[in-house]
Coordinates of N, CA and C in Angstrom, one line a residue:
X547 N 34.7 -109.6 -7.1 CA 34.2 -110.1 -5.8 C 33.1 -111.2 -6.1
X548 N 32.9 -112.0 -5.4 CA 31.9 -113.2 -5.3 C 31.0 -112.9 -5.2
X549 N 29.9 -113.9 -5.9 CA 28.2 -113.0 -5.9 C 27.3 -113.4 -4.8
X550 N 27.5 -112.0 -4.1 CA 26.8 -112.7 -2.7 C 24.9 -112.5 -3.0
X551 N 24.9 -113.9 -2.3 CA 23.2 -114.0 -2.2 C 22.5 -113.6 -1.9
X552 N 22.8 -113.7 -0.5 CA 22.2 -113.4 0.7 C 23.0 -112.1 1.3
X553 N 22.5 -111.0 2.4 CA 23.1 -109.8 2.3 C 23.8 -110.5 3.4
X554 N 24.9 -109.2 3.6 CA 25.9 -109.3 4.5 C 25.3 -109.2 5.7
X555 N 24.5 -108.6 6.0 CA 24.2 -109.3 7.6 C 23.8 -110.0 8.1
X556 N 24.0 -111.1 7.1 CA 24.1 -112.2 7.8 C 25.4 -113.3 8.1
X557 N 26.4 -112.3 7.3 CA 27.5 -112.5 7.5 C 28.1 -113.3 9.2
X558 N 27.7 -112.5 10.4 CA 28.0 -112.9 11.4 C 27.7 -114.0 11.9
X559 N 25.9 -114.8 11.7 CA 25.8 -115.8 12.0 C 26.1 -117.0 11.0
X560 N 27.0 -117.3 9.9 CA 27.4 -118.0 8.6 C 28.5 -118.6 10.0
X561 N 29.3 -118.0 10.9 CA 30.4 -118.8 11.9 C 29.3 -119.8 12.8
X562 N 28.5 -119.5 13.1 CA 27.6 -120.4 13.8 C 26.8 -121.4 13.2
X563 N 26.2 -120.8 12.2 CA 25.8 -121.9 11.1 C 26.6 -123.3 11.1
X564 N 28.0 -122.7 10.4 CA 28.9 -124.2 10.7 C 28.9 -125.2 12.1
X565 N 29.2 -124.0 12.9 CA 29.4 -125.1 13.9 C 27.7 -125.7 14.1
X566 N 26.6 -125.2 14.1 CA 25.1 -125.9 14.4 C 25.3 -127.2 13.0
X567 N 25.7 -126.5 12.0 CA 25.4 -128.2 10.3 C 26.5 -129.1 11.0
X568 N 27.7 -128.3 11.9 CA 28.9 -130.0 12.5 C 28.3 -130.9 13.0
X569 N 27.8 -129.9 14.3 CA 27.3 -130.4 15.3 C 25.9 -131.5 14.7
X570 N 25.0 -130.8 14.6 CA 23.6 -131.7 13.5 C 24.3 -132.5 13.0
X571 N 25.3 -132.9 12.1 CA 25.8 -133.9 11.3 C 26.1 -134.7 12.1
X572 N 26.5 -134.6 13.4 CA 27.3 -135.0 14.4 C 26.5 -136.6 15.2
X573 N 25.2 -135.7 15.6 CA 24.4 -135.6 16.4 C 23.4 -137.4 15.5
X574 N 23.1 -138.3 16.7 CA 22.6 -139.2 15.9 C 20.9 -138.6 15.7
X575 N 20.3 -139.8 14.3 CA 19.2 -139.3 13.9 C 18.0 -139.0 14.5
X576 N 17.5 -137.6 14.8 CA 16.3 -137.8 15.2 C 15.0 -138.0 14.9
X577 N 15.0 -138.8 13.5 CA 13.9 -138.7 13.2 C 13.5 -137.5 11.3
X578 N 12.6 -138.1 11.2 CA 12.1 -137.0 9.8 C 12.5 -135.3 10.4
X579 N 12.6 -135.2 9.1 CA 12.6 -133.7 9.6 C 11.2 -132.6 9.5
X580 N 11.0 -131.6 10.6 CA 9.7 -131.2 10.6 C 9.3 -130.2 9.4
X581 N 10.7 -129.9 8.5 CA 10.7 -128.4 7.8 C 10.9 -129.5 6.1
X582 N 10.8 -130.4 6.1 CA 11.4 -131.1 4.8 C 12.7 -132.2 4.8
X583 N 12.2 -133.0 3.9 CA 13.7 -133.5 3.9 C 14.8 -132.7 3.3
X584 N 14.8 -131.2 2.9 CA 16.2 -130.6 2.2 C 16.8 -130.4 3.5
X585 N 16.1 -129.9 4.6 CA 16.7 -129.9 6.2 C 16.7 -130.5 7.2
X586 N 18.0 -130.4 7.6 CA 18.4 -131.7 8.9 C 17.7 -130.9 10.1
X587 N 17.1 -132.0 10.9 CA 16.6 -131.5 12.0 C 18.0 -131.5 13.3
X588 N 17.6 -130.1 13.7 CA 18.9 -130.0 14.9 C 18.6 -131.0 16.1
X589 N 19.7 -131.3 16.5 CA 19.2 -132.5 17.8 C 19.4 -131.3 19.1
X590 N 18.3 -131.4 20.1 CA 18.5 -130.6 21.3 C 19.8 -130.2 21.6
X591 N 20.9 -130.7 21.8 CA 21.9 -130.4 22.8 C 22.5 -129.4 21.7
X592 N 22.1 -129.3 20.2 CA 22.6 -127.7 19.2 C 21.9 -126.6 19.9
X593 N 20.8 -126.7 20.8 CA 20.1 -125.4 20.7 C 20.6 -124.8 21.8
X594 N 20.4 -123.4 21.5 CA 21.6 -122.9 22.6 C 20.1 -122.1 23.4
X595 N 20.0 -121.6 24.9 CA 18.4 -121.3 25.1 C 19.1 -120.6 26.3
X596 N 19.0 -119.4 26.2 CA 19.8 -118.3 27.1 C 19.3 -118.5 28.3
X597 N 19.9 -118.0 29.0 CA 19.5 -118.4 30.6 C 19.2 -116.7 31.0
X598 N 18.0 -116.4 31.0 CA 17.4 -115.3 31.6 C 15.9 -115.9 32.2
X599 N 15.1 -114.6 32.8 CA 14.0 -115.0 33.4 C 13.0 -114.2 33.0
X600 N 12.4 -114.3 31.4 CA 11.7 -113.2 30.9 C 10.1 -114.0 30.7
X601 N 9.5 -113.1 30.6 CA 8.3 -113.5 30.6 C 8.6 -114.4 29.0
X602 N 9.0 -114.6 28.4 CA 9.0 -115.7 27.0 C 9.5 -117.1 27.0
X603 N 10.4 -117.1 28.0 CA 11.5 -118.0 28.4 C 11.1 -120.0 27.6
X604 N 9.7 -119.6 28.0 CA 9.2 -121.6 28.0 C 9.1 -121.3 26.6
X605 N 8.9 -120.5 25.7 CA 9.4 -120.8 24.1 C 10.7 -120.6 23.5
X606 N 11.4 -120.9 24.7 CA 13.3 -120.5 24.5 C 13.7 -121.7 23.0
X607 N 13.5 -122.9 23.8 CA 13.6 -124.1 23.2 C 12.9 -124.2 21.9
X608 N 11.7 -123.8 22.0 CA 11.6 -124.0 20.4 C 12.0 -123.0 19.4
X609 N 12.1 -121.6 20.3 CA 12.7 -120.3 19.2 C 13.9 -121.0 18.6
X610 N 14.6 -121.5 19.9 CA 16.1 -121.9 19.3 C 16.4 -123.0 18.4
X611 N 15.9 -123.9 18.2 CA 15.4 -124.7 17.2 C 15.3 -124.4 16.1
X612 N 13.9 -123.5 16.1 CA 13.8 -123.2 14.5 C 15.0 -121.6 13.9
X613 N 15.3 -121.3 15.0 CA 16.6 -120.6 15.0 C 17.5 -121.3 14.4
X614 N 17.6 -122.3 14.2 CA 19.0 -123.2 14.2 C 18.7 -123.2 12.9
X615 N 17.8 -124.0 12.3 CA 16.9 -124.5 11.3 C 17.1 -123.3 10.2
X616 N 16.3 -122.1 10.1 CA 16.9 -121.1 9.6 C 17.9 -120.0 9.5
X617 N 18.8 -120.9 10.6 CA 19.8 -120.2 9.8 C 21.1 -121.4 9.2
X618 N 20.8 -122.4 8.6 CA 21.1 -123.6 8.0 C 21.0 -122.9 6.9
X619 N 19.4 -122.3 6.4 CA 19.0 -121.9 5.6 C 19.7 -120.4 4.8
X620 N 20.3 -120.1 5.8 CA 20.9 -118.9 5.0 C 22.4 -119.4 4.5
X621 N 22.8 -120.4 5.3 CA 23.6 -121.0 4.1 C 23.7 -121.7 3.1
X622 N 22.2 -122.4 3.1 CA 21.9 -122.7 1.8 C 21.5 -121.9 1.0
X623 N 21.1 -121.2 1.1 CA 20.8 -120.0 -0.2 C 21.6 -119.8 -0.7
X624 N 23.3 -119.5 0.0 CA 23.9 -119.2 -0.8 C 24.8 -120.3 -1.3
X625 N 24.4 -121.5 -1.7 CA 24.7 -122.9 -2.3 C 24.0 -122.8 -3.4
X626 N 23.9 -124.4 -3.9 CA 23.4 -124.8 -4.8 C 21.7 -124.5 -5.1
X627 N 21.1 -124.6 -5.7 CA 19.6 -123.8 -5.4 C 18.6 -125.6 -5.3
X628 N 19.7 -126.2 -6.0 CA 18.7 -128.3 -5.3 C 19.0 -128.0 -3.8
X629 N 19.3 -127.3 -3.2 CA 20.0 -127.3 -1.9 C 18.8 -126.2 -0.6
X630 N 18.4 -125.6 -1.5 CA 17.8 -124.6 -1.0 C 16.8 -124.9 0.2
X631 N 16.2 -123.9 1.0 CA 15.2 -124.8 1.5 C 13.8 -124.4 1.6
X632 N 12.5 -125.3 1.8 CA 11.6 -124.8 0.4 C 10.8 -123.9 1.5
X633 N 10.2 -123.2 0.7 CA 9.4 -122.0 1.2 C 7.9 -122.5 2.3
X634 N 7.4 -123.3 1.4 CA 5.8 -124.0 2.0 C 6.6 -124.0 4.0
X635 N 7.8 -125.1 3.9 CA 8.5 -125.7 5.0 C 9.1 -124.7 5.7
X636 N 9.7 -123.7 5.6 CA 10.5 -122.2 6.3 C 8.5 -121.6 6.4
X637 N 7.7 -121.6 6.0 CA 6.2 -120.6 6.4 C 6.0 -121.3 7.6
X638 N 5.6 -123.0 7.1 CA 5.0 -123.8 8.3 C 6.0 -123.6 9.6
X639 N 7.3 -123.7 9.5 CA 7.9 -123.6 10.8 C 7.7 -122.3 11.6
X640 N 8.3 -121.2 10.8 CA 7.4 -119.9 11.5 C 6.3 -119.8 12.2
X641 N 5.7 -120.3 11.6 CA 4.1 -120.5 11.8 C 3.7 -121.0 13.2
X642 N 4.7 -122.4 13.5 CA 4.2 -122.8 14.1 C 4.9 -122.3 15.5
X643 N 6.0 -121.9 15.2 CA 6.3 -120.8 16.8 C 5.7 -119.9 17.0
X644 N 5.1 -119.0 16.2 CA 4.2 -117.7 16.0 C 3.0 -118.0 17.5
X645 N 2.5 -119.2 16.4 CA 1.2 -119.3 17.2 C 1.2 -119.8 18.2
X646 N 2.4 -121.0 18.7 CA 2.6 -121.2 20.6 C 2.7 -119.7 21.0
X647 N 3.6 -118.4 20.2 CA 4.1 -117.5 21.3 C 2.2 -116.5 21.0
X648 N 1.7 -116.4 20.4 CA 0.5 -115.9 20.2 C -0.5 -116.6 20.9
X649 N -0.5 -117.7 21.2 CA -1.5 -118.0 22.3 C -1.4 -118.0 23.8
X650 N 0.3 -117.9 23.9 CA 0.7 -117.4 25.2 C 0.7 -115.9 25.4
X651 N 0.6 -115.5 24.4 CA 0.6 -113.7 24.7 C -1.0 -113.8 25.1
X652 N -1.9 -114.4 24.5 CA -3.7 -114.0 24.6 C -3.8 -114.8 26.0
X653 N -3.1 -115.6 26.6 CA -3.7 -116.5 27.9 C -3.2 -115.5 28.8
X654 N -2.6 -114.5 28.8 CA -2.0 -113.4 30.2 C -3.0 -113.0 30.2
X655 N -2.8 -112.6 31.6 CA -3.8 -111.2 32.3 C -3.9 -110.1 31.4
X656 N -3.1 -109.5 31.0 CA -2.9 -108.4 30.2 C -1.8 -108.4 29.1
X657 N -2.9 -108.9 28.1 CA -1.8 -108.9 26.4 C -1.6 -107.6 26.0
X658 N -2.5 -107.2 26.2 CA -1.7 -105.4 25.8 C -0.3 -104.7 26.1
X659 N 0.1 -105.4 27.5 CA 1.4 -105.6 27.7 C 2.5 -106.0 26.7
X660 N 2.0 -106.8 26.3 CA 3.2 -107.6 25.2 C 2.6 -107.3 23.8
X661 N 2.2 -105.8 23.4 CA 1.5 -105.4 22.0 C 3.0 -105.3 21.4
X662 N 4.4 -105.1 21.6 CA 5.5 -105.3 20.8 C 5.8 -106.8 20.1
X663 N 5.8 -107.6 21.4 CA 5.4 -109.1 20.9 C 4.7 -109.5 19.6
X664 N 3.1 -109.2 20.3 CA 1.8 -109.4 18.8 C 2.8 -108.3 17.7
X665 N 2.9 -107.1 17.6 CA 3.3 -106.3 16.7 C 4.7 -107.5 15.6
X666 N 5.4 -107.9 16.7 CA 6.8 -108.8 15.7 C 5.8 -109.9 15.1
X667 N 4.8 -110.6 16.2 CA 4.3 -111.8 15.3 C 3.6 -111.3 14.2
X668 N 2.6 -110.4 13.9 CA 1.8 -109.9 13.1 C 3.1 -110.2 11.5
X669 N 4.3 -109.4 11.8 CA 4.7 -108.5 11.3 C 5.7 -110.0 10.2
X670 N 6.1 -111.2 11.1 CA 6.7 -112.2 10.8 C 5.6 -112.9 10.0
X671 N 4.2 -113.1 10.6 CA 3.4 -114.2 10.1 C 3.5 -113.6 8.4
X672 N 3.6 -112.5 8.2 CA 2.3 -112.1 6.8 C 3.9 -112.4 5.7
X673 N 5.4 -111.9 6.6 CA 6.8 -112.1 5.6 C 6.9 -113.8 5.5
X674 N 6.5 -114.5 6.7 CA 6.8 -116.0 6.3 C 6.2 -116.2 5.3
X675 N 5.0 -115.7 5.2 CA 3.5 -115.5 3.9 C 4.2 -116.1 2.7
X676 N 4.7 -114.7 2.6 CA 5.4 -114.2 0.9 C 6.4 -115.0 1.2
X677 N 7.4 -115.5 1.7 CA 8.3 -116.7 1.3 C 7.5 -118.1 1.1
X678 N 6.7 -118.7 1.1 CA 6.1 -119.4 0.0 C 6.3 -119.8 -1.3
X679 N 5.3 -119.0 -1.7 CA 4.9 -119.0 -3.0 C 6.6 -119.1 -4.0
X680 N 7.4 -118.1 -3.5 CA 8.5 -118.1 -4.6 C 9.6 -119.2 -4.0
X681 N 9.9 -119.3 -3.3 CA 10.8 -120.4 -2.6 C 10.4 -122.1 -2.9
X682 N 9.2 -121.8 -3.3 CA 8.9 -123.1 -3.5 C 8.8 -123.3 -4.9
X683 N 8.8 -122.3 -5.9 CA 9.1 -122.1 -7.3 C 10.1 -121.7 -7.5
X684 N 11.5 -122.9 -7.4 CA 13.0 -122.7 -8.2 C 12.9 -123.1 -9.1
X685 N 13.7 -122.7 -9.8 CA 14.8 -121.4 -10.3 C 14.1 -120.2 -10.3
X686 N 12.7 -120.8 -11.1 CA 12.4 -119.6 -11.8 C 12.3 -117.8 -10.9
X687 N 11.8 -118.0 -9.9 CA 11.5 -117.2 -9.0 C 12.5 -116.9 -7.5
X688 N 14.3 -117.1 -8.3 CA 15.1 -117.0 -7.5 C 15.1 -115.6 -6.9
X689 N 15.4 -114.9 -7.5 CA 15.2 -113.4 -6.9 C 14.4 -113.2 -5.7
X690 N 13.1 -113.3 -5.9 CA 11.8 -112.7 -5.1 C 11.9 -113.8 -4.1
X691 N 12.5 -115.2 -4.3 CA 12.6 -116.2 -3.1 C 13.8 -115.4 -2.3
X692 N 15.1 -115.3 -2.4 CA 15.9 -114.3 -1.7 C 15.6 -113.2 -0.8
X693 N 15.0 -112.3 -2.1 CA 14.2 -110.8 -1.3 C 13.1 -111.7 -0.4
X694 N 12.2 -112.2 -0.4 CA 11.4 -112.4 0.5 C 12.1 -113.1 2.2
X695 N 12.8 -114.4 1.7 CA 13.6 -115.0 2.8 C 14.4 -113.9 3.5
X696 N 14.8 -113.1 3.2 CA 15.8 -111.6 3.8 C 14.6 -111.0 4.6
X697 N 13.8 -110.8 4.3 CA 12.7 -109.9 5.2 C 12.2 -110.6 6.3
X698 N 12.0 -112.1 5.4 CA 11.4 -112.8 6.7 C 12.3 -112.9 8.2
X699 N 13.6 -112.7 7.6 CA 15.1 -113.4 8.2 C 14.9 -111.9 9.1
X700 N 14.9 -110.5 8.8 CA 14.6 -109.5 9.4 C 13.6 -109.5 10.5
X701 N 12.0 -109.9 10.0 CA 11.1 -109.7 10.7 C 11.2 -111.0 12.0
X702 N 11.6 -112.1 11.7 CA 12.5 -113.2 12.4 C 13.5 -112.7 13.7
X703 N 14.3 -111.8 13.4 CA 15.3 -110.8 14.3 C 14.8 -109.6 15.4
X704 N 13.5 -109.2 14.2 CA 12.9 -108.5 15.3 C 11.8 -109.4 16.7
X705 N 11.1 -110.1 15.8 CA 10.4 -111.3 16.8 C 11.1 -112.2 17.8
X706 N 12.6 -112.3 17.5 CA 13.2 -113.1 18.6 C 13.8 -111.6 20.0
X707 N 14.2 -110.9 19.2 CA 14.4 -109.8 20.3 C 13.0 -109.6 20.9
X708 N 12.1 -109.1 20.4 CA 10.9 -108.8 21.1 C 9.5 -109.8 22.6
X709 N 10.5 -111.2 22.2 CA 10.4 -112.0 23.1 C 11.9 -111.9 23.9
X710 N 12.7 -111.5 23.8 CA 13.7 -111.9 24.9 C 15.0 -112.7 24.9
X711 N 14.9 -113.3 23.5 CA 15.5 -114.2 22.9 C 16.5 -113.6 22.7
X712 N 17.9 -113.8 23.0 CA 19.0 -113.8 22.5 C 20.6 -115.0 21.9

């Protein structure tokens, strides 16, 4: 059997992947990309932004974005490793949804309400952490860039559910 990279569960989103890299290929240029040049930036009409009425909703659009974005990324992982996409760029994007949804959790009436929220952001900021350092050191530190991107990709799954995000 083929040496898989990346774990199988992510198997299910690798059919969506394709169609978001068609679509993005598709789609004319918007400009640099905010994660690096190894990643194409999705153009709006890829992001898909569920139609519910939850308290998370106005960060639908950007979850789904960098949604898009990483999961490009799980099919590059399992490509070429010039192909990969680098760690510093997958932290900063995290990062920067984290903290729109962490400053909208502290402007409510009551953030203690959304302590599952803070709990997913806590839990994503410190895994986007550790995908750094090794993601941004290929080859040598292929392994620990994999295992870390997997957890992040995890704590990522739990933080979009925990907002509302589907």
């Amino acid at each position: 059997m083929a040496d898989r990279r990346v774990s199988t569960r992510f198997r299910p989103v690798l059919g969506a992947v394709a169609w978001s890299l068609l679509l993005a290929a598709c789609a004319p240029d918007a400009g640099p990309s905010p994660v690096g040049p190894s990643v194409s930036t999705p153009s709006p009409a890829v992001s898909s932004v569920p139609s519910s009425s939850g308290p998370f909703d106005a960060h639908f659009t950007e979850i789904g974005s960098a949604n898009i974005v990483l999961s490009s990324c799980i099919g590059r992982f399992n490509g070429a490793e010039s192909e990969w996409c680098p760690g510093t760029a997958l932290a900063d994007l995290v990062g920067d949804v984290t903290t729109t949804v962490r400053r909208d959790v502290a402007a409510r009436p009551d953030p203690s309400r959304f302590a599952d929220v803070s709990a997913a952001i806590a839990g994503l900021d410190e895994s986007a952490a550790a995908v750094r350092q090794p993601c941004d050191d290929l080859p040598a530190r292929k392994l620990q860039c994999l295992a870390a991107f997997n957890t992040m990709m995890d704590d990522w799954y739990a933080f979009t559910a925990a907002t509302g995000y589907r």
